[in-house]
Coordinates of N, CA and C and ligand atoms in Angstrom, one line a residue:
X1 N 316.8 124.4 -91.5 CA 316.5 124.9 -92.9 C 317.6 124.3 -93.8
X2 N 317.2 123.5 -94.8 CA 318.2 123.0 -95.7 C 317.8 123.4 -97.1
X3 N 318.8 124.1 -97.8 CA 318.5 124.7 -99.2 C 317.2 125.5 -99.2
X4 N 317.0 126.3 -98.2 CA 315.8 127.2 -98.2 C 314.5 126.5 -97.9
X5 N 314.6 125.2 -97.6 CA 313.4 124.4 -97.3 C 313.2 124.3 -95.8
X6 N 312.1 124.7 -95.3 CA 311.8 124.5 -93.9 C 311.4 123.1 -93.6
X7 N 312.0 122.6 -92.5 CA 311.7 121.2 -92.1 C 310.7 121.2 -91.0
X8 N 309.5 120.8 -91.3 CA 308.4 120.9 -90.4 C 308.0 119.5 -89.9
X9 N 308.0 119.3 -88.6 CA 307.5 118.1 -88.0 C 306.1 118.2 -87.5
X10 N 305.4 117.1 -87.7 CA 304.0 117.0 -87.2 C 303.8 115.8 -86.3
X11 N 303.3 116.0 -85.1 CA 303.1 114.9 -84.2 C 301.7 115.0 -83.7
X12 N 300.8 114.2 -84.2 CA 299.4 114.2 -83.8 C 299.1 113.0 -82.9
X13 N 298.0 113.2 -82.1 CA 297.6 112.1 -81.2 C 296.4 112.5 -80.4
X14 N 295.9 111.5 -79.7 CA 294.8 111.8 -78.8 C 295.3 112.6 -77.6
X15 N 296.4 112.2 -77.1 CA 297.0 112.9 -76.0 C 296.1 113.0 -74.8
X16 N 295.6 111.8 -74.4 CA 294.6 111.7 -73.3 C 295.1 110.9 -72.1
X17 N 296.0 111.3 -71.4 CA 296.8 112.6 -71.5 C 298.1 112.4 -72.2
X18 N 298.8 113.6 -72.5 CA 300.2 113.4 -73.0 C 301.0 112.9 -71.8
X19 N 302.0 112.0 -72.2 CA 302.8 111.4 -71.2 C 304.3 111.5 -71.5
X20 N 305.2 111.0 -70.7 CA 306.6 111.2 -70.9 C 307.1 110.5 -72.2
X21 N 306.4 109.4 -72.6 CA 306.8 108.8 -73.9 C 306.6 109.7 -75.0
X22 N 305.5 110.5 -75.0 CA 305.2 111.5 -76.0 C 306.3 112.6 -76.0
X23 N 306.6 113.0 -74.8 CA 307.6 114.2 -74.7 C 308.9 113.8 -75.2
X24 N 309.3 112.6 -74.8 CA 310.7 112.1 -75.3 C 310.7 111.9 -76.8
X25 N 309.6 111.3 -77.3 CA 309.4 111.1 -78.7 C 309.5 112.5 -79.5
X26 N 308.9 113.5 -79.0 CA 308.9 114.8 -79.6 C 310.3 115.4 -79.6
X27 N 311.0 115.2 -78.5 CA 312.4 115.7 -78.4 C 313.3 115.1 -79.4
X28 N 313.2 113.7 -79.4 CA 314.1 113.0 -80.3 C 313.8 113.3 -81.8
X29 N 312.5 113.4 -82.1 CA 312.0 113.7 -83.4 C 312.6 115.0 -83.9
X30 N 312.5 116.0 -83.0 CA 313.0 117.4 -83.3 C 314.5 117.3 -83.6
X31 N 315.2 116.6 -82.7 CA 316.7 116.6 -82.8 C 317.1 115.8 -84.1
X32 N 316.6 114.6 -84.2 CA 317.1 113.7 -85.2 C 316.7 114.1 -86.6
X33 N 315.6 114.7 -86.8 CA 315.2 115.1 -88.1 C 315.6 116.5 -88.4
X34 N 316.3 117.1 -87.5 CA 316.8 118.5 -87.6 C 315.7 119.5 -88.1
X35 N 314.6 119.4 -87.3 CA 313.4 120.2 -87.6 C 313.6 121.7 -87.3
X36 N 312.9 122.5 -88.1 CA 312.9 124.0 -87.8 C 311.7 124.3 -86.9
X37 N 310.7 123.5 -87.0 CA 309.4 123.7 -86.3 C 308.7 122.4 -86.1
X38 N 308.1 122.3 -85.0 CA 307.3 121.0 -84.7 C 305.9 121.4 -84.2
X39 N 305.0 120.9 -85.0 CA 303.6 121.0 -84.6 C 303.1 119.8 -83.7
X40 N 302.6 120.1 -82.6 CA 301.9 119.1 -81.8 C 300.4 119.3 -82.0
X41 N 299.7 118.3 -82.5 CA 298.3 118.5 -82.9 C 297.4 117.5 -82.2
X42 N 296.8 117.8 -81.1 CA 295.8 116.9 -80.6 C 294.6 116.8 -81.5
X43 N 294.1 115.5 -81.6 CA 292.9 115.3 -82.5 C 291.6 115.8 -81.9
X44 N 290.7 116.1 -82.8 CA 289.3 116.3 -82.2 C 288.7 115.0 -81.9
X45 N 288.3 114.2 -82.9 CA 287.8 112.9 -82.7 C 288.8 112.0 -83.5
X46 N 289.5 111.1 -82.8 CA 290.4 110.2 -83.6 C 289.6 109.3 -84.4
X47 N 290.0 109.1 -85.7 CA 289.2 108.2 -86.5 C 289.4 106.7 -86.1
X48 N 290.5 106.4 -85.5 CA 290.7 104.9 -85.2 C 290.4 104.4 -83.9
X49 N 289.9 105.3 -83.0 CA 289.5 104.8 -81.6 C 288.5 105.6 -80.9
X50 N 287.8 104.9 -80.1 CA 286.7 105.6 -79.3 C 287.4 106.3 -78.1
X51 N 287.0 107.5 -77.8 CA 287.4 108.1 -76.6 C 286.2 108.5 -75.8
X52 N 286.5 108.6 -74.5 CA 285.4 108.9 -73.5 C 284.8 110.3 -73.9
X53 N 283.4 110.3 -73.9 CA 282.8 111.5 -74.3 C 283.1 112.6 -73.3
X54 N 283.4 112.3 -72.1 CA 283.8 113.2 -71.1 C 285.2 113.8 -71.3
X55 N 285.9 113.2 -72.2 CA 287.3 113.6 -72.4 C 287.4 114.8 -73.4
X56 N 287.1 116.0 -72.8 CA 287.0 117.2 -73.5 C 288.3 117.6 -74.3
X57 N 288.2 117.8 -75.6 CA 289.4 118.2 -76.3 C 290.2 119.4 -75.7
X58 N 289.4 120.3 -75.1 CA 290.1 121.5 -74.5 C 291.0 121.1 -73.4
X59 N 290.7 120.0 -72.6 CA 291.6 119.5 -71.6 C 292.8 119.0 -72.2
X60 N 292.6 118.2 -73.3 CA 293.8 117.6 -73.9 C 294.7 118.7 -74.5
X61 N 294.1 119.7 -75.1 CA 294.9 120.8 -75.6 C 295.7 121.5 -74.5
X62 N 295.0 121.8 -73.4 CA 295.7 122.4 -72.2 C 296.8 121.6 -71.7
X63 N 296.6 120.3 -71.6 CA 297.7 119.4 -71.1 C 298.8 119.3 -72.1
X64 N 298.5 119.4 -73.4 CA 299.6 119.5 -74.4 C 300.5 120.7 -74.2
X65 N 299.8 121.8 -74.0 CA 300.5 123.1 -73.7 C 301.4 122.9 -72.5
X66 N 301.0 122.2 -71.5 CA 301.8 122.0 -70.3 C 302.9 121.1 -70.6
X67 N 302.7 120.1 -71.4 CA 303.7 119.0 -71.6 C 304.8 119.5 -72.7
X68 N 304.3 120.2 -73.7 CA 305.2 120.5 -74.8 C 305.5 122.0 -75.0
X69 N 304.6 122.8 -74.4 CA 304.6 124.3 -74.7 C 306.0 125.0 -74.4
X70 N 306.7 124.4 -73.5 CA 308.0 125.1 -73.1 C 309.1 124.7 -74.0
X71 N 308.9 123.8 -74.9 CA 310.0 123.4 -75.9 C 310.1 124.5 -76.9
X72 N 311.3 124.9 -77.2 CA 311.5 126.0 -78.2 C 311.1 125.5 -79.6
X73 N 310.5 126.3 -80.4 CA 310.1 126.0 -81.8 C 309.1 124.9 -81.9
X74 N 308.3 124.8 -80.8 CA 307.2 123.8 -80.8 C 305.9 124.6 -80.8
X75 N 305.0 124.3 -81.6 CA 303.7 124.9 -81.6 C 302.6 123.9 -81.3
X76 N 301.9 124.1 -80.2 CA 300.8 123.2 -79.9 C 299.6 123.8 -80.6
X77 N 299.1 123.1 -81.6 CA 298.0 123.6 -82.5 C 296.7 123.1 -82.2
X78 N 295.7 124.0 -82.3 CA 294.3 123.5 -82.1 C 293.6 123.3 -83.4
X79 N 294.4 123.2 -84.5 CA 293.7 123.2 -85.8 C 292.7 122.0 -86.0
X80 N 293.1 120.8 -85.5 CA 292.1 119.7 -85.7 C 290.9 119.9 -84.8
X81 N 291.1 120.4 -83.6 CA 290.0 120.6 -82.7 C 289.1 121.7 -83.2
X82 N 289.6 122.7 -83.8 CA 288.8 123.8 -84.4 C 288.1 123.3 -85.6
X83 N 288.8 122.5 -86.4 CA 288.2 121.9 -87.6 C 287.0 121.0 -87.2
X84 N 287.1 120.3 -86.0 CA 286.0 119.5 -85.5 C 285.8 118.2 -86.3
X85 N 284.9 117.4 -85.8 CA 284.6 116.1 -86.5 C 285.8 115.2 -86.4
X86 N 285.7 114.2 -87.3 CA 286.8 113.2 -87.3 C 288.1 113.9 -87.8
X87 N 289.2 113.6 -87.2 CA 290.5 114.2 -87.6 C 291.2 113.3 -88.6
X88 N 291.3 113.7 -89.8 CA 292.1 112.9 -90.8 C 293.4 113.6 -91.0
X89 N 294.5 112.8 -90.9 CA 295.8 113.3 -91.0 C 296.0 114.0 -92.4
X90 N 295.4 113.4 -93.4 CA 295.6 113.9 -94.8 C 295.1 115.4 -94.9
X91 N 294.0 115.7 -94.2 CA 293.5 117.1 -94.2 C 294.6 118.0 -93.5
X92 N 295.1 117.5 -92.4 CA 296.1 118.3 -91.7 C 297.4 118.6 -92.5
X93 N 297.8 117.5 -93.2 CA 299.0 117.7 -94.1 C 298.7 118.6 -95.2
X94 N 297.5 118.6 -95.8 CA 297.1 119.5 -96.9 C 297.2 121.0 -96.3
X95 N 296.7 121.1 -95.1 CA 296.7 122.5 -94.5 C 298.1 123.0 -94.3
X96 N 299.0 122.1 -94.0 CA 300.4 122.6 -93.6 C 301.4 122.5 -94.8
X97 N 301.0 121.9 -95.9 CA 301.9 121.7 -97.0 C 302.1 123.0 -97.7
X98 N 303.4 123.3 -98.2 CA 303.7 124.4 -99.0 C 305.0 124.1 -99.7
X99 N 305.2 124.9 -100.8 CA 306.3 124.5 -101.7 C 307.7 124.6 -101.0
X100 N 307.8 125.5 -100.1 CA 309.1 125.7 -99.4 C 309.2 124.9 -98.1
X101 N 308.3 123.9 -98.0 CA 308.3 123.1 -96.7 C 308.4 121.6 -97.0
X102 N 309.2 121.0 -96.1 CA 309.2 119.5 -96.2 C 308.6 119.0 -94.9
X103 N 307.6 118.2 -95.0 CA 306.8 117.8 -93.8 C 307.3 116.4 -93.4
X104 N 307.4 116.2 -92.1 CA 307.7 114.9 -91.5 C 306.6 114.6 -90.5
X105 N 306.1 113.4 -90.6 CA 305.0 113.0 -89.7 C 305.5 111.9 -88.8
X106 N 305.4 112.1 -87.5 CA 305.8 111.2 -86.5 C 304.7 110.3 -86.0
X107 N 305.0 109.0 -85.8 CA 304.0 108.1 -85.2 C 304.7 107.0 -84.4
X108 N 304.0 106.3 -83.6 CA 304.5 105.1 -82.9 C 304.3 103.9 -83.7
X109 N 304.9 102.8 -83.3 CA 304.8 101.5 -84.1 C 303.4 101.1 -84.4
X110 N 302.5 101.2 -83.5 CA 301.1 100.8 -83.7 C 300.5 101.6 -84.9
X111 N 300.8 102.8 -85.0 CA 300.3 103.6 -86.1 C 301.0 103.3 -87.4
X112 N 302.3 103.1 -87.3 CA 303.1 102.8 -88.5 C 302.5 101.5 -89.2
X113 N 302.1 100.6 -88.4 CA 301.7 99.3 -88.9 C 300.3 99.4 -89.6
X114 N 299.6 100.5 -89.3 CA 298.2 100.6 -89.9 C 298.1 101.8 -90.8
X115 N 299.2 102.4 -91.2 CA 299.1 103.6 -92.0 C 298.4 103.4 -93.3
X116 N 298.4 102.2 -93.9 CA 297.7 102.0 -95.1 C 296.2 102.0 -94.9
X117 N 295.7 102.0 -93.7 CA 294.3 102.0 -93.4 C 293.8 103.4 -93.1
X118 N 294.6 104.4 -93.1 CA 294.2 105.7 -92.9 C 293.5 106.3 -94.1
X119 N 292.9 107.4 -94.0 CA 292.2 107.9 -95.2 C 293.3 108.4 -96.2
X120 N 293.2 108.1 -97.4 CA 294.0 108.5 -98.5 C 295.5 108.3 -98.2
X121 N 295.9 107.1 -98.0 CA 297.3 106.8 -97.7 C 298.3 107.3 -98.7
X122 N 297.9 107.1 -100.0 CA 298.9 107.5 -101.1 C 299.1 109.0 -101.0
X123 N 298.1 109.8 -100.6 CA 298.3 111.3 -100.5 C 299.1 111.6 -99.3
X124 N 299.0 110.8 -98.2 CA 299.8 111.0 -97.0 C 301.3 110.8 -97.4
X125 N 301.5 109.7 -98.1 CA 302.9 109.4 -98.5 C 303.5 110.5 -99.5
X126 N 302.6 111.0 -100.3 CA 303.0 112.0 -101.2 C 303.4 113.4 -100.5
X127 N 302.5 113.7 -99.5 CA 302.7 115.0 -98.9 C 303.8 115.1 -97.8
X128 N 304.2 113.9 -97.3 CA 305.2 114.0 -96.2 C 306.1 112.8 -96.2
X129 N 307.1 112.8 -95.3 CA 307.9 111.7 -95.0 C 307.4 111.2 -93.6
X130 N 306.8 110.0 -93.6 CA 306.4 109.5 -92.3 C 307.6 108.8 -91.6
X131 N 307.7 109.0 -90.3 CA 308.7 108.4 -89.5 C 308.1 107.7 -88.3
X132 N 308.7 106.7 -87.8 CA 308.1 106.1 -86.6 C 309.2 105.8 -85.5
X133 N 308.7 105.6 -84.3 CA 309.5 105.2 -83.2 C 309.0 103.9 -82.6
X134 N 309.9 103.1 -82.2 CA 309.4 101.9 -81.5 C 308.9 102.3 -80.1
X135 N 307.8 101.7 -79.7 CA 307.3 102.0 -78.3 C 307.3 100.7 -77.5
X136 N 307.9 99.7 -78.0 CA 307.9 98.4 -77.3 C 309.1 97.6 -77.8
X137 N 309.5 96.5 -77.2 CA 310.7 95.8 -77.8 C 310.3 94.4 -78.1
X138 N 309.1 94.2 -78.6 CA 308.6 92.9 -79.0 C 309.3 92.5 -80.3
X139 N 310.1 91.4 -80.4 CA 310.8 91.1 -81.6 C 309.8 90.7 -82.7
X140 N 308.7 90.2 -82.4 CA 307.7 89.8 -83.4 C 307.3 91.0 -84.3
X141 N 307.2 92.2 -83.6 CA 306.8 93.4 -84.3 C 307.9 93.8 -85.4
X142 N 309.1 93.5 -85.1 CA 310.2 93.9 -86.0 C 309.9 93.3 -87.4
X143 N 309.5 92.0 -87.5 CA 309.1 91.4 -88.7 C 308.0 92.0 -89.4
X144 N 307.0 92.4 -88.6 CA 305.8 93.1 -89.2 C 306.2 94.4 -89.8
X145 N 307.1 95.1 -89.1 CA 307.5 96.4 -89.6 C 308.2 96.3 -91.0
X146 N 309.1 95.3 -91.1 CA 309.8 95.1 -92.3 C 308.8 94.7 -93.5
X147 N 307.9 93.9 -93.2 CA 306.9 93.5 -94.2 C 306.0 94.7 -94.6
X148 N 305.6 95.5 -93.6 CA 304.8 96.7 -94.0 C 305.7 97.7 -94.8
X149 N 306.9 97.9 -94.4 CA 307.7 98.8 -95.2 C 307.9 98.4 -96.6
X150 N 308.1 97.1 -96.8 CA 308.2 96.6 -98.2 C 307.0 96.8 -99.0
X151 N 305.8 96.6 -98.3 CA 304.5 96.9 -99.0 C 304.4 98.4 -99.3
X152 N 304.7 99.3 -98.3 CA 304.6 100.7 -98.5 C 305.5 101.2 -99.7
X153 N 306.7 100.6 -99.7 CA 307.6 101.0 -100.8 C 307.1 100.6 -102.2
X154 N 306.5 99.4 -102.3 CA 306.0 99.1 -103.6 C 304.7 99.8 -103.9
X155 N 303.8 100.1 -102.9 CA 302.6 100.8 -103.2 C 302.7 102.3 -103.3
X156 N 303.6 102.9 -102.4 CA 303.6 104.4 -102.3 C 305.0 104.9 -102.6
X157 N 305.9 104.1 -102.9 CA 307.3 104.6 -103.3 C 308.1 105.1 -102.1
X158 N 307.7 104.9 -100.9 CA 308.4 105.4 -99.7 C 308.3 104.4 -98.6
X159 N 309.3 104.4 -97.7 CA 309.2 103.6 -96.5 C 308.9 104.6 -95.3
X160 N 308.5 104.0 -94.2 CA 308.4 104.8 -93.0 C 309.7 104.7 -92.2
X161 N 310.5 105.7 -92.2 CA 311.8 105.6 -91.6 C 311.8 105.6 -90.1
X162 N 312.7 104.9 -89.5 CA 312.7 104.7 -88.1 C 313.6 105.8 -87.4
X163 N 313.1 106.3 -86.4 CA 314.0 107.2 -85.5 C 314.4 106.4 -84.3
X164 N 315.7 106.1 -84.3 CA 316.2 105.3 -83.2 C 316.0 106.0 -81.8
X165 N 315.5 105.3 -80.9 CA 315.3 105.9 -79.6 C 315.1 104.8 -78.6
X166 N 315.6 105.0 -77.4 CA 315.3 104.0 -76.3 C 313.8 104.1 -76.0
X167 N 313.1 103.0 -76.1 CA 311.7 103.2 -75.9 C 311.3 103.5 -74.5
X168 N 310.2 104.2 -74.4 CA 309.7 104.6 -73.1 C 308.3 103.8 -72.9
X169 N 308.3 102.9 -71.9 CA 307.2 102.0 -71.8 C 306.0 102.7 -71.0
X170 N 305.3 103.6 -71.7 CA 304.2 104.2 -71.0 C 303.2 104.5 -72.1
X171 N 301.9 104.4 -71.7 CA 300.8 104.8 -72.6 C 299.8 105.6 -71.9
X172 N 298.9 106.3 -72.6 CA 297.9 107.1 -72.0 C 296.9 106.2 -71.2
X173 N 296.7 105.0 -71.8 CA 295.8 104.0 -71.1 C 296.4 103.7 -69.7
X174 N 297.7 103.4 -69.6 CA 298.3 103.1 -68.3 C 298.2 104.3 -67.4
X175 N 298.3 105.5 -67.9 CA 298.2 106.7 -67.0 C 296.8 106.8 -66.5
X176 N 295.8 106.6 -67.3 CA 294.4 106.7 -66.9 C 294.1 105.6 -65.8
X177 N 294.7 104.4 -66.1 CA 294.5 103.3 -65.1 C 295.1 103.7 -63.7
X178 N 296.2 104.3 -63.8 CA 296.9 104.7 -62.5 C 296.1 105.7 -61.8
X179 N 295.5 106.7 -62.5 CA 294.7 107.7 -61.8 C 293.5 107.0 -61.2
X180 N 292.9 106.1 -61.9 CA 291.7 105.4 -61.4 C 292.0 104.6 -60.2
X181 N 293.2 104.2 -60.1 CA 293.6 103.4 -58.9 C 294.1 104.3 -57.7
X182 N 294.0 105.6 -58.0 CA 294.4 106.6 -57.0 C 295.9 106.6 -56.7
X183 N 296.7 106.2 -57.7 CA 298.2 106.1 -57.5 C 298.9 107.3 -58.1
X184 N 300.1 107.5 -57.7 CA 300.9 108.6 -58.2 C 301.3 108.5 -59.7
X185 N 301.4 109.6 -60.3 CA 301.8 109.6 -61.8 C 303.2 109.9 -62.0
X186 N 304.0 109.9 -60.9 CA 305.4 110.2 -61.0 C 306.0 109.3 -62.0
X187 N 306.9 109.8 -62.9 CA 307.6 109.0 -63.9 C 306.7 108.6 -65.1
X188 N 305.5 109.1 -65.1 CA 304.6 108.8 -66.3 C 304.3 110.0 -67.1
X189 N 304.0 111.1 -66.4 CA 303.6 112.4 -67.1 C 304.4 113.5 -66.5
X190 N 304.6 114.6 -67.3 CA 305.3 115.8 -66.7 C 304.5 116.2 -65.4
X191 N 305.2 116.8 -64.5 CA 304.6 117.2 -63.2 C 303.4 118.2 -63.4
X192 N 303.5 119.1 -64.4 CA 302.4 120.1 -64.6 C 301.2 119.3 -65.1
X193 N 301.4 118.3 -65.9 CA 300.2 117.5 -66.4 C 299.6 116.7 -65.2
X194 N 300.4 116.2 -64.3 CA 299.9 115.5 -63.2 C 299.0 116.4 -62.3
X195 N 299.6 117.6 -62.1 CA 298.9 118.6 -61.3 C 297.5 119.0 -62.0
X196 N 297.5 119.1 -63.3 CA 296.3 119.5 -64.0 C 295.3 118.4 -63.9
X197 N 295.7 117.2 -64.1 CA 294.8 116.0 -64.0 C 294.1 116.0 -62.6
X198 N 294.9 116.3 -61.6 CA 294.4 116.3 -60.2 C 293.4 117.4 -60.0
X199 N 293.8 118.6 -60.4 CA 293.0 119.8 -60.2 C 291.6 119.7 -60.9
X200 N 291.7 119.1 -62.2 CA 290.4 119.0 -62.9 C 289.6 117.7 -62.7
X201 N 290.2 116.9 -61.9 CA 289.5 115.6 -61.5 C 289.3 114.7 -62.7
X202 N 290.3 114.7 -63.6 CA 290.2 113.9 -64.8 C 290.5 112.4 -64.6
X203 N 289.9 111.5 -65.3 CA 290.1 110.1 -65.3 C 289.9 109.3 -64.0
X204 N 289.1 110.0 -63.1 CA 288.9 109.3 -61.8 C 287.8 108.2 -61.9
Ligands
ATP1 P1 296.2 105.1 -75.6 O1 296.9 104.4 -74.5 O2 295.0 105.9 -75.1 O3 295.9 104.3 -76.8 P2 298.7 106.4 -76.5 O4 299.6 106.3 -75.3 O5 298.9 105.4 -77.6 O6 297.2 106.3 -76.0 P3 298.3 108.5 -78.4 O7 297.9 109.9 -78.0 O8 297.2 107.6 -79.0 O9 298.8 107.8 -77.0 O10 299.6 108.5 -79.2 C1 299.9 109.5 -80.1 C2 301.1 109.0 -80.9 O11 302.2 108.8 -80.1 C3 300.9 107.7 -81.7 O12 301.5 107.7 -82.9 C4 301.5 106.7 -80.8 O13 302.0 105.5 -81.5 C5 302.7 107.5 -80.2 N1 303.1 107.0 -78.9 C6 302.4 106.8 -77.8 N2 303.1 106.4 -76.8 C7 304.4 106.3 -77.2 C8 305.6 105.9 -76.6 N3 305.7 105.5 -75.3 N4 306.8 106.0 -77.3 C9 306.7 106.4 -78.6 N5 305.6 106.8 -79.3 C10 304.4 106.7 -78.6

């Protein structure tokens, strides 16, 4: 809390499944932005990608509870799943915005580079401070980030600030591929998530 303003973090994603890269990102986000509260919000239908019809949002919500639920001052929210349909970040920001709140929106590099293609980007920039984390160390991307930030600054009056963090080279795609190969998920997802995937027979 700074000057009576609550610092609220928002971390949305498909989380199919949540992995250790997500968990680490959430921890660093919380610490570095000095958040009072962090919302983890699994999407209903992500606007930017196809997900398997069998990939029930309730499973993703349950796995988010297992991955993030024990972190203090973290709320795993079903608001986008309950809202249903395509999940637009701008709607989520509108639902969480309030006068005594400052909203921070976390994303990975891939999302940072496409933020101007989301629905109502100028509203997104108005309602929150977007921040990003590198999830790879490809030097080519550094140049793309700089170019995007200068475009964002002139179009929306803000840049997407970087949260420095050692990147964790894991993706949900890689996790699903591992499951399909029948291999162990050690070092990729929290233990409870691995146990849930096995019990429910997901991604086989
Ligand atoms: P998929 O492999 O299915 O595309 P994903 O691993 O990118 O999934 P998402 O649920 O789509 O996972 O990601 C949610 C958010 O977390 C996005 O903003 C994404 O950029 C970010 N993110 C994903 N993996 C990492 C990682 N290893 N480090 C930092 N951020 C990440």
